[in-house]
Amino acid sequence: METQKLWGGRFTNPINSALEQLNASIQIDKRMYSEDINGSKAYCRILILCKLLSEEEGNLICEGLDQIETEWQENRFVIKDNDEDIHTANERRLTELIGDIGAKLHTGRSRNDQVNTDMRLWLRSALSALEQLLKELVKIMVDRSYEELGTILPGYTHLQRAQPVRWSHFLLSHAWNFKSDADKLRNIYKITNVMPLGSGALAGNPFCIDRIKLAQDLGFETITQNSMQAVGDRDFIAEFLFWSSLTGIHLSRLAEDLIIFSTKEFNFIEISDSFSTGSSLMPQKKNADSLELIRGIAGSLFGHCSSLMMTLKALPSTYNKDLQNDKEIMFSAFDKLVSVLNVICGTIKTLKVNSAKCRNALSFDMLATDLAYYLVRRGVSFRNAHHDAGKVVATAEKRNICISDLTLKELQSINEKFQVDVEDVWNYETSIEQYQTIGGTSRNSVIAQLDILRNWLSEHYIPTKNS
Ligand code: ARG
């Protein structure tokens, strides 16, 4: 008895049912039904040009494919037992609808070049969606930063209080990472936008199809140049997964900062109720679950990246079935990022900044560097100025007072360059405003950042589906 599989010609015994289950990817790759159909329609048009299909046959195939697409869209497509993957399912349905002519569509094509093409088509739209979401996030951060320019708070290194900064400067420090993530998508888009179709199973296409025309039809910028390389290439997915992982890490660092800031100990911000949850036991609790989920998912995004890398490691040339896992990983990374980006957008948009608490958390010891700069501006070398400011800190600590409470005499006994105007050092706003250089925390420098980011927001690199 011949098996019902599309590849069943040389088989006599049916496939083992456990293997059949393991082998089937339809429940995952059906997500690419539209890409598979578009790729097939373009391939059909090329077969007409090569006279491998007559116009009528080609039209019948394209109409059949359109009908199949509608069935998928309307959730009417019936998956049958032998539908291994989206490619076999669509082809099986096509021959059901239009008869033997449908069986001509696969002429010279293999699922090996087909699946790679489908994934690239799918990823192109996915990258465009991610660019939009990142831009939305940066816009929310830019808008907040503009509104809250006047809010100042301690900046930290090693999680120790370091120097006063603007809240906007802090927020934008994360926004710049997301801008860079969005910019990097351009390169991933470029390497994704290369067409492998026409590579066949591994040796190429024997019917002299015009691959360049086919690529133009499908909107690919260029085509692969070696069929063996093309069918085994998953670099575009690896790049995407590394990118997802790094973007996840950027999100996790923002989430961690905000979790710390939202604790009662800090109390700099309050996460809105809509983005928090409570405790089933402790009635007073309000947990920043949104941010914790984001922090946690960064770990699984890295897992996705390493999972594909391990699949690719030492894989023999061209196509091997190990590669079938790639789609589950790619879809999952995309889905996780989309949900995380939606949640972070809402969390940032709705959180409240407690600017009084932020300001009250500042203390004059955070201006010890400014004391050193005071001396530098009066000709003392920075090393010596740093040393003397350190002595001021130590003296104040010993006397258990604030550094701003040392008398001028005491200061002068450490360095005689201290004068009455040293009083002016104890001012957070002046301290912040001295950082006028590009990239600093002064008002003008932050406004300059905002201008750059705003211009960037209006630029657009990755074509959207309809553009
Ligand atoms: N479902 C397969 C995959 O996703 C399609 C390619 C199958 N190719 C083959 N020679 N069995 O990788």
CSV table of C-alpha atoms and ligand atoms in Angstrom, one decimal:
chain,number,residue,atom,x,y,z
A,1,MET,CA,0.0,0.0,0.0
A,2,GLU,CA,1.4,3.4,-1.0
A,3,THR,CA,1.3,6.0,1.7
A,4,GLN,CA,-0.8,9.2,1.3
A,5,LYS,CA,2.1,11.5,1.9
A,6,LEU,CA,3.2,14.0,-0.9
A,7,TRP,CA,6.5,12.3,-0.8
A,8,GLY,CA,5.0,8.8,-0.5
A,9,GLY,CA,6.0,7.4,-4.0
A,10,ARG,CA,9.0,5.3,-2.8
A,11,PHE,CA,7.5,4.2,0.5
A,12,THR,CA,5.6,1.0,1.1
A,13,ASN,CA,5.1,1.0,4.9
A,14,PRO,CA,3.2,3.8,6.6
A,15,ILE,CA,5.1,6.2,8.8
A,16,ASN,CA,5.3,5.3,12.5
A,17,SER,CA,2.7,7.4,14.4
A,18,ALA,CA,5.1,8.8,17.0
A,19,LEU,CA,7.4,10.0,14.2
A,20,GLU,CA,4.5,11.4,12.3
A,21,GLN,CA,3.6,13.5,15.3
A,22,LEU,CA,7.2,14.6,15.8
A,23,ASN,CA,7.6,15.4,12.1
A,24,ALA,CA,4.5,17.4,11.7
A,25,SER,CA,5.0,21.2,12.0
A,26,ILE,CA,1.7,22.3,10.5
A,27,GLN,CA,0.4,23.6,13.9
A,28,ILE,CA,3.3,26.0,14.1
A,29,ASP,CA,4.1,26.9,10.5
A,30,LYS,CA,0.5,27.4,9.5
A,31,ARG,CA,1.1,30.9,10.7
A,32,MET,CA,3.0,31.5,7.4
A,33,TYR,CA,0.0,30.5,5.3
A,34,SER,CA,-0.2,33.9,3.6
A,35,GLU,CA,3.6,34.0,2.9
A,36,ASP,CA,3.5,30.5,1.5
A,37,ILE,CA,0.6,31.4,-0.8
A,38,ASN,CA,2.2,34.6,-2.0
A,39,GLY,CA,5.5,32.8,-2.7
A,40,SER,CA,3.6,30.1,-4.6
A,41,LYS,CA,1.7,32.6,-6.7
A,42,ALA,CA,4.9,34.4,-7.7
A,43,TYR,CA,6.5,31.0,-8.4
A,44,CYS,CA,3.5,30.1,-10.6
A,45,ARG,CA,3.9,33.4,-12.6
A,46,ILE,CA,7.5,32.5,-13.2
A,47,LEU,CA,6.5,29.0,-14.4
A,48,ILE,CA,4.2,30.6,-16.9
A,49,LEU,CA,7.0,32.7,-18.2
A,50,CYS,CA,9.1,29.6,-18.7
A,51,LYS,CA,6.2,27.9,-20.4
A,52,LEU,CA,6.1,25.2,-17.8
A,53,LEU,CA,2.6,26.2,-17.2
A,54,SER,CA,0.1,27.6,-19.7
A,55,GLU,CA,-1.6,30.9,-18.9
A,56,GLU,CA,-4.8,29.1,-18.2
A,57,GLU,CA,-3.1,26.6,-15.9
A,58,GLY,CA,-1.4,29.4,-14.1
A,59,ASN,CA,-4.6,31.3,-13.6
A,60,LEU,CA,-6.3,28.3,-12.3
A,61,ILE,CA,-3.5,27.8,-9.8
A,62,CYS,CA,-3.5,31.4,-8.6
A,63,GLU,CA,-7.3,31.4,-8.2
A,64,GLY,CA,-7.1,28.2,-6.3
A,65,LEU,CA,-4.4,29.7,-4.1
A,66,ASP,CA,-6.5,32.8,-3.5
A,67,GLN,CA,-9.4,30.5,-2.4
A,68,ILE,CA,-7.1,28.7,0.0
A,69,GLU,CA,-6.0,32.0,1.5
A,70,THR,CA,-9.6,32.9,2.1
A,71,GLU,CA,-10.2,29.6,3.8
A,72,TRP,CA,-7.3,30.2,6.1
A,73,GLN,CA,-8.4,33.8,6.8
A,74,GLU,CA,-11.9,32.7,7.6
A,75,ASN,CA,-10.7,29.8,9.7
A,76,ARG,CA,-12.3,27.3,7.3
A,77,PHE,CA,-9.2,25.5,6.2
A,78,VAL,CA,-9.4,21.9,7.3
A,79,ILE,CA,-6.1,20.4,8.2
A,80,LYS,CA,-5.9,16.7,7.3
A,81,ASP,CA,-3.9,13.9,8.8
A,82,ASN,CA,-1.3,13.9,6.1
A,83,ASP,CA,-0.7,17.6,6.1
A,84,GLU,CA,2.8,17.6,7.5
A,85,ASP,CA,3.5,21.3,7.2
A,86,ILE,CA,2.0,24.5,5.6
A,87,HIS,CA,3.6,23.7,2.2
A,88,THR,CA,2.2,20.2,1.9
A,89,ALA,CA,-1.2,21.4,3.3
A,90,ASN,CA,-1.6,24.2,0.8
A,91,GLU,CA,-0.5,21.9,-2.1
A,92,ARG,CA,-2.8,19.1,-1.1
A,93,ARG,CA,-5.7,21.5,-0.9
A,94,LEU,CA,-4.8,23.0,-4.3
A,95,THR,CA,-4.9,19.7,-6.1
A,96,GLU,CA,-8.2,18.9,-4.2
A,97,LEU,CA,-9.6,22.2,-5.6
A,98,ILE,CA,-8.3,22.3,-9.2
A,99,GLY,CA,-7.2,18.7,-9.8
A,100,ASP,CA,-3.9,17.5,-11.3
A,101,ILE,CA,-2.9,20.9,-12.6
A,102,GLY,CA,-2.2,21.9,-9.0
A,103,ALA,CA,0.4,19.2,-8.9
A,104,LYS,CA,2.5,21.2,-11.5
A,105,LEU,CA,3.1,24.1,-9.1
A,106,HIS,CA,6.0,22.4,-7.3
A,107,THR,CA,8.0,22.0,-10.6
A,108,GLY,CA,11.7,22.6,-9.8
A,109,ARG,CA,10.9,23.8,-6.3
A,110,SER,CA,11.6,22.1,-3.0
A,111,ARG,CA,10.2,22.7,0.4
A,112,ASN,CA,13.8,23.5,1.3
A,113,ASP,CA,13.9,26.7,-0.8
A,114,GLN,CA,10.2,27.3,-0.1
A,115,VAL,CA,10.4,27.3,3.7
A,116,ASN,CA,13.4,29.6,3.7
A,117,THR,CA,11.5,32.0,1.4
A,118,ASP,CA,8.4,31.9,3.6
A,119,MET,CA,10.3,32.6,6.7
A,120,ARG,CA,12.0,35.6,5.2
A,121,LEU,CA,8.7,37.0,3.9
A,122,TRP,CA,7.2,36.5,7.4
A,123,LEU,CA,10.2,38.1,9.2
A,124,ARG,CA,10.2,41.1,7.0
A,125,SER,CA,6.7,42.1,8.3
A,126,ALA,CA,7.6,41.1,11.8
A,127,LEU,CA,10.7,43.4,11.8
A,128,SER,CA,8.5,46.3,10.6
A,129,ALA,CA,6.0,45.7,13.4
A,130,LEU,CA,8.9,45.6,16.0
A,131,GLU,CA,10.3,48.9,14.6
A,132,GLN,CA,6.9,50.5,15.1
A,133,LEU,CA,6.6,49.3,18.6
A,134,LEU,CA,10.1,50.4,19.6
A,135,LYS,CA,9.4,53.8,18.1
A,136,GLU,CA,6.2,54.0,20.1
A,137,LEU,CA,8.2,53.3,23.3
A,138,VAL,CA,10.8,55.9,22.5
A,139,LYS,CA,8.1,58.4,21.8
A,140,ILE,CA,6.4,57.8,25.2
A,141,MET,CA,9.8,58.2,26.9
A,142,VAL,CA,10.5,61.4,24.9
A,143,ASP,CA,7.2,62.9,25.7
A,144,ARG,CA,7.6,62.2,29.4
A,145,SER,CA,11.1,63.5,29.4
A,146,TYR,CA,10.0,66.8,27.9
A,147,GLU,CA,7.2,67.2,30.4
A,148,GLU,CA,9.3,66.3,33.4
A,149,LEU,CA,12.5,68.1,32.6
A,150,GLY,CA,12.5,69.8,36.0
A,151,THR,CA,12.5,66.7,38.1
A,152,ILE,CA,15.9,65.8,39.6
A,153,LEU,CA,17.0,62.7,41.5
A,154,PRO,CA,20.1,60.9,42.6
A,155,GLY,CA,22.0,59.2,39.8
A,156,TYR,CA,23.6,55.9,40.8
A,157,THR,CA,26.7,53.9,40.0
A,158,HIS,CA,27.2,50.5,41.7
A,159,LEU,CA,23.7,51.3,43.0
A,160,GLN,CA,25.4,53.8,45.3
A,161,ARG,CA,24.3,57.4,45.3
A,162,ALA,CA,26.6,59.2,42.8
A,163,GLN,CA,25.6,62.6,41.4
A,164,PRO,CA,22.3,64.4,40.9
A,165,VAL,CA,20.8,64.1,37.4
A,166,ARG,CA,17.6,65.0,35.7
A,167,TRP,CA,14.8,62.3,35.6
A,168,SER,CA,14.6,63.0,31.9
A,169,HIS,CA,18.2,62.2,31.5
A,170,PHE,CA,17.7,58.9,33.3
A,171,LEU,CA,14.7,58.0,31.2
A,172,LEU,CA,16.5,58.9,27.9
A,173,SER,CA,19.5,56.8,28.9
A,174,HIS,CA,17.1,53.9,28.3
A,175,ALA,CA,15.4,55.4,25.3
A,176,TRP,CA,18.8,55.6,23.5
A,177,ASN,CA,19.2,51.9,23.9
A,178,PHE,CA,15.9,51.3,22.2
A,179,LYS,CA,16.7,53.7,19.4
A,180,SER,CA,19.8,51.7,18.8
A,181,ASP,CA,17.8,48.5,18.8
A,182,ALA,CA,15.5,49.9,16.2
A,183,ASP,CA,18.4,51.1,14.1
A,184,LYS,CA,19.9,47.7,14.2
A,185,LEU,CA,16.8,46.2,12.6
A,186,ARG,CA,17.8,47.8,9.3
A,187,ASN,CA,20.7,45.4,9.0
A,188,ILE,CA,18.6,42.4,9.9
A,189,TYR,CA,16.1,43.5,7.4
A,190,LYS,CA,18.8,43.8,4.7
A,191,ILE,CA,20.1,40.3,5.3
A,192,THR,CA,16.5,38.9,5.5
A,193,ASN,CA,15.5,40.6,2.3
A,194,VAL,CA,17.5,38.1,0.1
A,195,MET,CA,15.6,35.5,-1.9
A,196,PRO,CA,16.6,31.8,-1.8
A,197,LEU,CA,13.7,30.6,-4.0
A,198,GLY,CA,15.1,28.9,-7.1
A,199,SER,CA,17.7,26.9,-5.1
A,200,GLY,CA,15.6,23.8,-5.2
A,201,ALA,CA,16.4,21.1,-2.7
A,202,LEU,CA,20.1,22.0,-2.9
A,203,ALA,CA,21.4,21.9,-6.5
A,204,GLY,CA,19.5,24.8,-8.0
A,205,ASN,CA,16.6,25.1,-10.5
A,206,PRO,CA,16.9,23.1,-13.8
A,207,PHE,CA,14.2,25.1,-15.7
A,208,CYS,CA,16.1,28.4,-16.1
A,209,ILE,CA,13.6,30.4,-14.2
A,210,ASP,CA,14.3,34.1,-14.0
A,211,ARG,CA,15.2,34.4,-10.3
A,212,ILE,CA,15.7,38.1,-10.4
A,213,LYS,CA,12.3,38.7,-11.8
A,214,LEU,CA,10.9,36.3,-9.2
A,215,ALA,CA,12.7,38.3,-6.5
A,216,GLN,CA,11.3,41.6,-7.7
A,217,ASP,CA,7.8,40.1,-7.8
A,218,LEU,CA,8.2,39.2,-4.1
A,219,GLY,CA,9.8,42.5,-3.1
A,220,PHE,CA,13.2,41.0,-2.3
A,221,GLU,CA,16.2,43.3,-2.8
A,222,THR,CA,18.5,40.6,-4.1
A,223,ILE,CA,18.9,36.8,-4.5
A,224,THR,CA,21.2,34.2,-2.9
A,225,GLN,CA,24.1,33.1,-5.1
A,226,ASN,CA,24.7,29.5,-4.0
A,227,SER,CA,21.9,27.1,-3.8
A,228,MET,CA,23.6,24.8,-1.2
A,229,GLN,CA,24.3,27.8,1.0
A,230,ALA,CA,20.8,29.2,0.5
A,231,VAL,CA,18.8,26.1,1.7
A,232,GLY,CA,20.9,25.7,4.9
A,233,ASP,CA,21.2,29.4,5.8
A,234,ARG,CA,19.5,30.5,8.9
A,235,ASP,CA,21.8,33.4,9.7
A,236,PHE,CA,19.0,35.9,9.3
A,237,ILE,CA,17.1,34.2,12.1
A,238,ALA,CA,20.2,33.9,14.3
A,239,GLU,CA,20.8,37.6,13.9
A,240,PHE,CA,17.1,38.3,14.7
A,241,LEU,CA,17.3,36.2,17.8
A,242,PHE,CA,20.5,37.8,19.0
A,243,TRP,CA,18.9,41.1,18.4
A,244,SER,CA,15.8,40.0,20.3
A,245,SER,CA,17.9,38.9,23.2
A,246,LEU,CA,19.9,42.1,23.4
A,247,THR,CA,16.7,44.2,23.1
A,248,GLY,CA,15.3,42.0,25.9
A,249,ILE,CA,18.3,42.7,28.0
A,250,HIS,CA,17.8,46.5,27.5
A,251,LEU,CA,14.2,46.1,28.6
A,252,SER,CA,15.3,44.1,31.6
A,253,ARG,CA,17.7,46.8,32.7
A,254,LEU,CA,15.0,49.5,32.5
A,255,ALA,CA,12.6,47.2,34.3
A,256,GLU,CA,15.1,46.6,37.1
A,257,ASP,CA,15.7,50.3,37.6
A,258,LEU,CA,12.0,50.9,37.8
A,259,ILE,CA,11.3,48.1,40.2
A,260,ILE,CA,14.0,49.5,42.5
A,261,PHE,CA,12.6,53.0,42.2
A,262,SER,CA,9.1,51.7,42.9
A,263,THR,CA,10.0,50.1,46.3
A,264,LYS,CA,8.8,51.9,49.4
A,265,GLU,CA,12.5,52.4,50.3
A,266,PHE,CA,13.0,54.6,47.2
A,267,ASN,CA,9.4,55.6,46.4
A,268,PHE,CA,10.6,57.7,43.4
A,269,ILE,CA,7.8,56.3,41.2
A,270,GLU,CA,4.4,54.6,41.5
A,271,ILE,CA,3.5,52.0,38.9
A,272,SER,CA,-0.2,52.3,38.0
A,273,ASP,CA,-2.7,49.8,39.2
A,274,SER,CA,-3.3,48.7,35.7
A,275,PHE,CA,0.3,47.4,35.5
A,276,SER,CA,0.6,45.9,38.9
A,277,THR,CA,-0.9,43.0,40.8
A,278,GLY,CA,-1.7,42.3,44.4
A,279,SER,CA,-0.8,39.5,46.8
A,280,SER,CA,-3.3,36.7,47.6
A,281,LEU,CA,-2.0,36.8,51.2
A,282,MET,CA,-0.8,40.3,52.1
A,283,PRO,CA,-3.5,42.9,51.5
A,284,GLN,CA,-1.1,45.9,51.5
A,285,LYS,CA,1.0,44.5,48.6
A,286,LYS,CA,1.2,46.1,45.2
A,287,ASN,CA,3.7,44.2,43.0
A,288,ALA,CA,5.3,45.5,39.9
A,289,ASP,CA,4.6,42.3,38.0
A,290,SER,CA,4.6,44.0,34.6
A,291,LEU,CA,8.3,44.9,35.1
A,292,GLU,CA,9.2,41.6,36.7
A,293,LEU,CA,7.7,39.7,33.7
A,294,ILE,CA,9.7,41.8,31.4
A,295,ARG,CA,12.9,41.2,33.4
A,296,GLY,CA,12.2,37.5,33.4
A,297,ILE,CA,11.4,37.2,29.7
A,298,ALA,CA,14.8,38.6,28.8
A,299,GLY,CA,16.2,35.3,30.1
A,300,SER,CA,14.0,33.2,27.8
A,301,LEU,CA,14.8,35.4,24.8
A,302,PHE,CA,18.4,34.6,25.3
A,303,GLY,CA,17.4,31.0,25.6
A,304,HIS,CA,15.8,31.2,22.2
A,305,CYS,CA,19.0,32.6,20.7
A,306,SER,CA,21.2,29.9,22.2
A,307,SER,CA,18.6,27.3,21.2
A,308,LEU,CA,19.0,28.1,17.5
A,309,MET,CA,22.7,28.5,17.8
A,310,MET,CA,23.0,25.0,19.2
A,311,THR,CA,20.7,23.7,16.4
A,312,LEU,CA,23.0,25.2,13.8
A,313,LYS,CA,26.3,24.1,15.4
A,314,ALA,CA,28.1,21.5,13.3
A,315,LEU,CA,25.0,20.9,11.2
A,316,PRO,CA,26.0,19.2,7.9
A,317,SER,CA,25.7,21.3,4.7
A,318,THR,CA,22.4,22.3,3.2
A,319,TYR,CA,19.0,21.3,4.6
A,320,ASN,CA,18.6,19.0,7.6
A,321,LYS,CA,15.4,18.4,9.5
A,322,ASP,CA,16.9,19.8,12.6
A,323,LEU,CA,16.1,23.2,11.0
A,324,GLN,CA,12.4,22.7,11.3
A,325,ASN,CA,12.6,23.9,14.9
A,326,ASP,CA,13.6,27.4,13.7
A,327,LYS,CA,10.1,28.6,13.2
A,328,GLU,CA,8.8,27.9,16.7
A,329,ILE,CA,11.8,29.8,18.1
A,330,MET,CA,11.4,32.7,15.8
A,331,PHE,CA,7.6,33.1,16.3
A,332,SER,CA,8.0,32.7,20.1
A,333,ALA,CA,10.7,35.4,20.3
A,334,PHE,CA,8.6,37.7,18.2
A,335,ASP,CA,5.5,37.1,20.3
A,336,LYS,CA,7.3,37.6,23.6
A,337,LEU,CA,8.9,40.8,22.4
A,338,VAL,CA,5.6,42.2,21.1
A,339,SER,CA,3.8,41.5,24.4
A,340,VAL,CA,6.7,42.8,26.5
A,341,LEU,CA,6.9,46.0,24.4
A,342,ASN,CA,3.2,46.6,24.7
A,343,VAL,CA,3.4,46.2,28.4
A,344,ILE,CA,6.4,48.5,28.9
A,345,CYS,CA,4.8,51.2,26.7
A,346,GLY,CA,1.7,51.1,29.0
A,347,THR,CA,3.8,50.9,32.2
A,348,ILE,CA,5.9,53.9,31.3
A,349,LYS,CA,3.0,55.9,30.0
A,350,THR,CA,1.0,55.5,33.2
A,351,LEU,CA,3.6,55.5,36.0
A,352,LYS,CA,3.7,58.5,38.4
A,353,VAL,CA,6.9,60.2,39.3
A,354,ASN,CA,7.1,61.4,42.8
A,355,SER,CA,9.2,64.4,42.2
A,356,ALA,CA,9.3,65.6,45.8
A,357,LYS,CA,10.6,62.2,46.9
A,358,CYS,CA,13.2,62.2,44.1
A,359,ARG,CA,14.5,65.6,45.2
A,360,ASN,CA,14.4,64.8,48.9
A,361,ALA,CA,16.6,61.8,48.2
A,362,LEU,CA,19.4,64.1,47.2
A,363,SER,CA,22.1,65.0,49.8
A,364,PHE,CA,25.0,67.3,49.7
A,365,ASP,CA,27.6,64.5,49.9
A,366,MET,CA,26.6,63.8,46.3
A,367,LEU,CA,28.2,67.2,45.5
A,368,ALA,CA,31.7,66.2,46.8
A,369,THR,CA,32.8,66.0,43.2
A,370,ASP,CA,31.6,69.6,42.7
A,371,LEU,CA,33.8,70.6,45.7
A,372,ALA,CA,36.8,69.1,43.8
A,373,TYR,CA,35.7,71.0,40.6
A,374,TYR,CA,35.6,74.2,42.7
A,375,LEU,CA,39.3,73.7,43.5
A,376,VAL,CA,40.1,72.8,39.9
A,377,ARG,CA,38.5,76.0,38.7
A,378,ARG,CA,40.9,77.8,41.1
A,379,GLY,CA,44.0,76.1,39.6
A,380,VAL,CA,44.3,73.0,41.7
A,381,SER,CA,45.1,69.8,39.8
A,382,PHE,CA,42.2,67.4,39.7
A,383,ARG,CA,44.1,64.6,41.6
A,384,ASN,CA,44.9,67.0,44.5
A,385,ALA,CA,41.4,68.5,44.4
A,386,HIS,CA,39.9,65.0,44.6
A,387,HIS,CA,42.2,64.2,47.5
A,388,ASP,CA,41.2,67.4,49.4
A,389,ALA,CA,37.5,66.9,48.7
A,390,GLY,CA,37.9,63.4,50.1
A,391,LYS,CA,39.4,64.9,53.2
A,392,VAL,CA,36.4,67.2,53.6
A,393,VAL,CA,34.1,64.1,53.3
A,394,ALA,CA,36.2,62.2,55.9
A,395,THR,CA,36.2,65.2,58.3
A,396,ALA,CA,32.4,65.6,58.1
A,397,GLU,CA,31.9,61.8,58.6
A,398,LYS,CA,34.2,61.9,61.6
A,399,ARG,CA,32.2,64.8,63.1
A,400,ASN,CA,29.0,63.2,62.0
A,401,ILE,CA,27.8,66.3,60.2
A,402,CYS,CA,27.0,67.1,56.6
A,403,ILE,CA,29.9,68.2,54.4
A,404,SER,CA,28.1,71.5,53.7
A,405,ASP,CA,28.2,72.2,57.5
A,406,LEU,CA,32.0,72.5,57.8
A,407,THR,CA,33.2,76.0,58.5
A,408,LEU,CA,35.2,78.0,56.0
A,409,LYS,CA,38.1,77.8,58.4
A,410,GLU,CA,37.9,74.0,58.5
A,411,LEU,CA,37.8,73.9,54.8
A,412,GLN,CA,40.7,76.2,54.5
A,413,SER,CA,42.8,74.1,56.8
A,414,ILE,CA,42.4,71.4,54.2
A,415,ASN,CA,43.0,73.7,51.2
A,416,GLU,CA,43.5,77.4,51.4
A,417,LYS,CA,41.9,78.0,48.0
A,418,PHE,CA,38.5,77.5,49.6
A,419,GLN,CA,36.8,81.0,49.8
A,420,VAL,CA,33.4,82.3,51.0
A,421,ASP,CA,31.9,81.5,47.5
A,422,VAL,CA,32.3,77.8,48.3
A,423,GLU,CA,28.8,78.1,49.6
A,424,ASP,CA,27.5,78.3,46.0
A,425,VAL,CA,28.6,74.6,45.6
A,426,TRP,CA,25.7,73.4,47.7
A,427,ASN,CA,23.1,73.8,45.0
A,428,TYR,CA,21.7,70.8,43.1
A,429,GLU,CA,20.4,72.8,40.1
A,430,THR,CA,23.8,74.6,39.6
A,431,SER,CA,25.5,71.3,39.9
A,432,ILE,CA,23.3,69.7,37.2
A,433,GLU,CA,23.5,72.8,34.9
A,434,GLN,CA,27.3,72.6,34.7
A,435,TYR,CA,27.0,69.4,32.5
A,436,GLN,CA,26.5,71.4,29.4
A,437,THR,CA,28.7,69.3,27.1
A,438,ILE,CA,26.8,67.2,24.5
A,439,GLY,CA,25.4,64.1,26.3
A,440,GLY,CA,25.3,65.7,29.8
A,441,THR,CA,22.4,66.2,32.2
A,442,SER,CA,22.0,70.0,31.9
A,443,ARG,CA,18.6,71.2,30.6
A,444,ASN,CA,20.0,72.3,27.3
A,445,SER,CA,21.9,69.0,26.8
A,446,VAL,CA,18.8,67.0,27.5
A,447,ILE,CA,16.7,69.2,25.2
A,448,ALA,CA,19.3,68.6,22.5
A,449,GLN,CA,18.9,64.8,23.0
A,450,LEU,CA,15.1,65.2,22.8
A,451,ASP,CA,15.4,67.1,19.5
A,452,ILE,CA,17.6,64.4,18.0
A,453,LEU,CA,15.2,61.7,19.1
A,454,ARG,CA,12.2,63.5,17.9
A,455,ASN,CA,13.7,63.9,14.4
A,456,TRP,CA,14.6,60.2,14.5
A,457,LEU,CA,11.0,59.3,15.3
A,458,SER,CA,9.8,60.8,12.1
A,459,GLU,CA,12.3,58.8,10.0
A,460,HIS,CA,11.3,55.4,8.7
A,461,TYR,CA,13.6,52.6,7.5
A,462,ILE,CA,11.7,49.4,7.2
A,463,PRO,CA,8.9,49.2,4.7
A,464,THR,CA,5.5,48.4,6.3
A,465,LYS,CA,3.4,45.7,4.7
A,466,ASN,CA,1.4,48.2,2.7
A,467,SER,CA,4.2,50.6,1.7
B,1,ARG,N1,8.6,21.7,7.4
B,1,ARG,C1,10.0,21.7,6.9
B,1,ARG,C2,10.7,22.7,7.7
B,1,ARG,O1,10.1,23.6,8.3
B,1,ARG,C3,10.0,22.1,5.5
B,1,ARG,C4,11.2,21.6,4.8
B,1,ARG,C5,11.1,20.2,4.6
B,1,ARG,N2,12.2,19.7,3.8
B,1,ARG,C6,12.5,18.4,3.7
B,1,ARG,N3,13.4,18.1,2.9
B,1,ARG,N4,11.9,17.5,4.5
B,1,ARG,O2,11.9,22.7,7.8
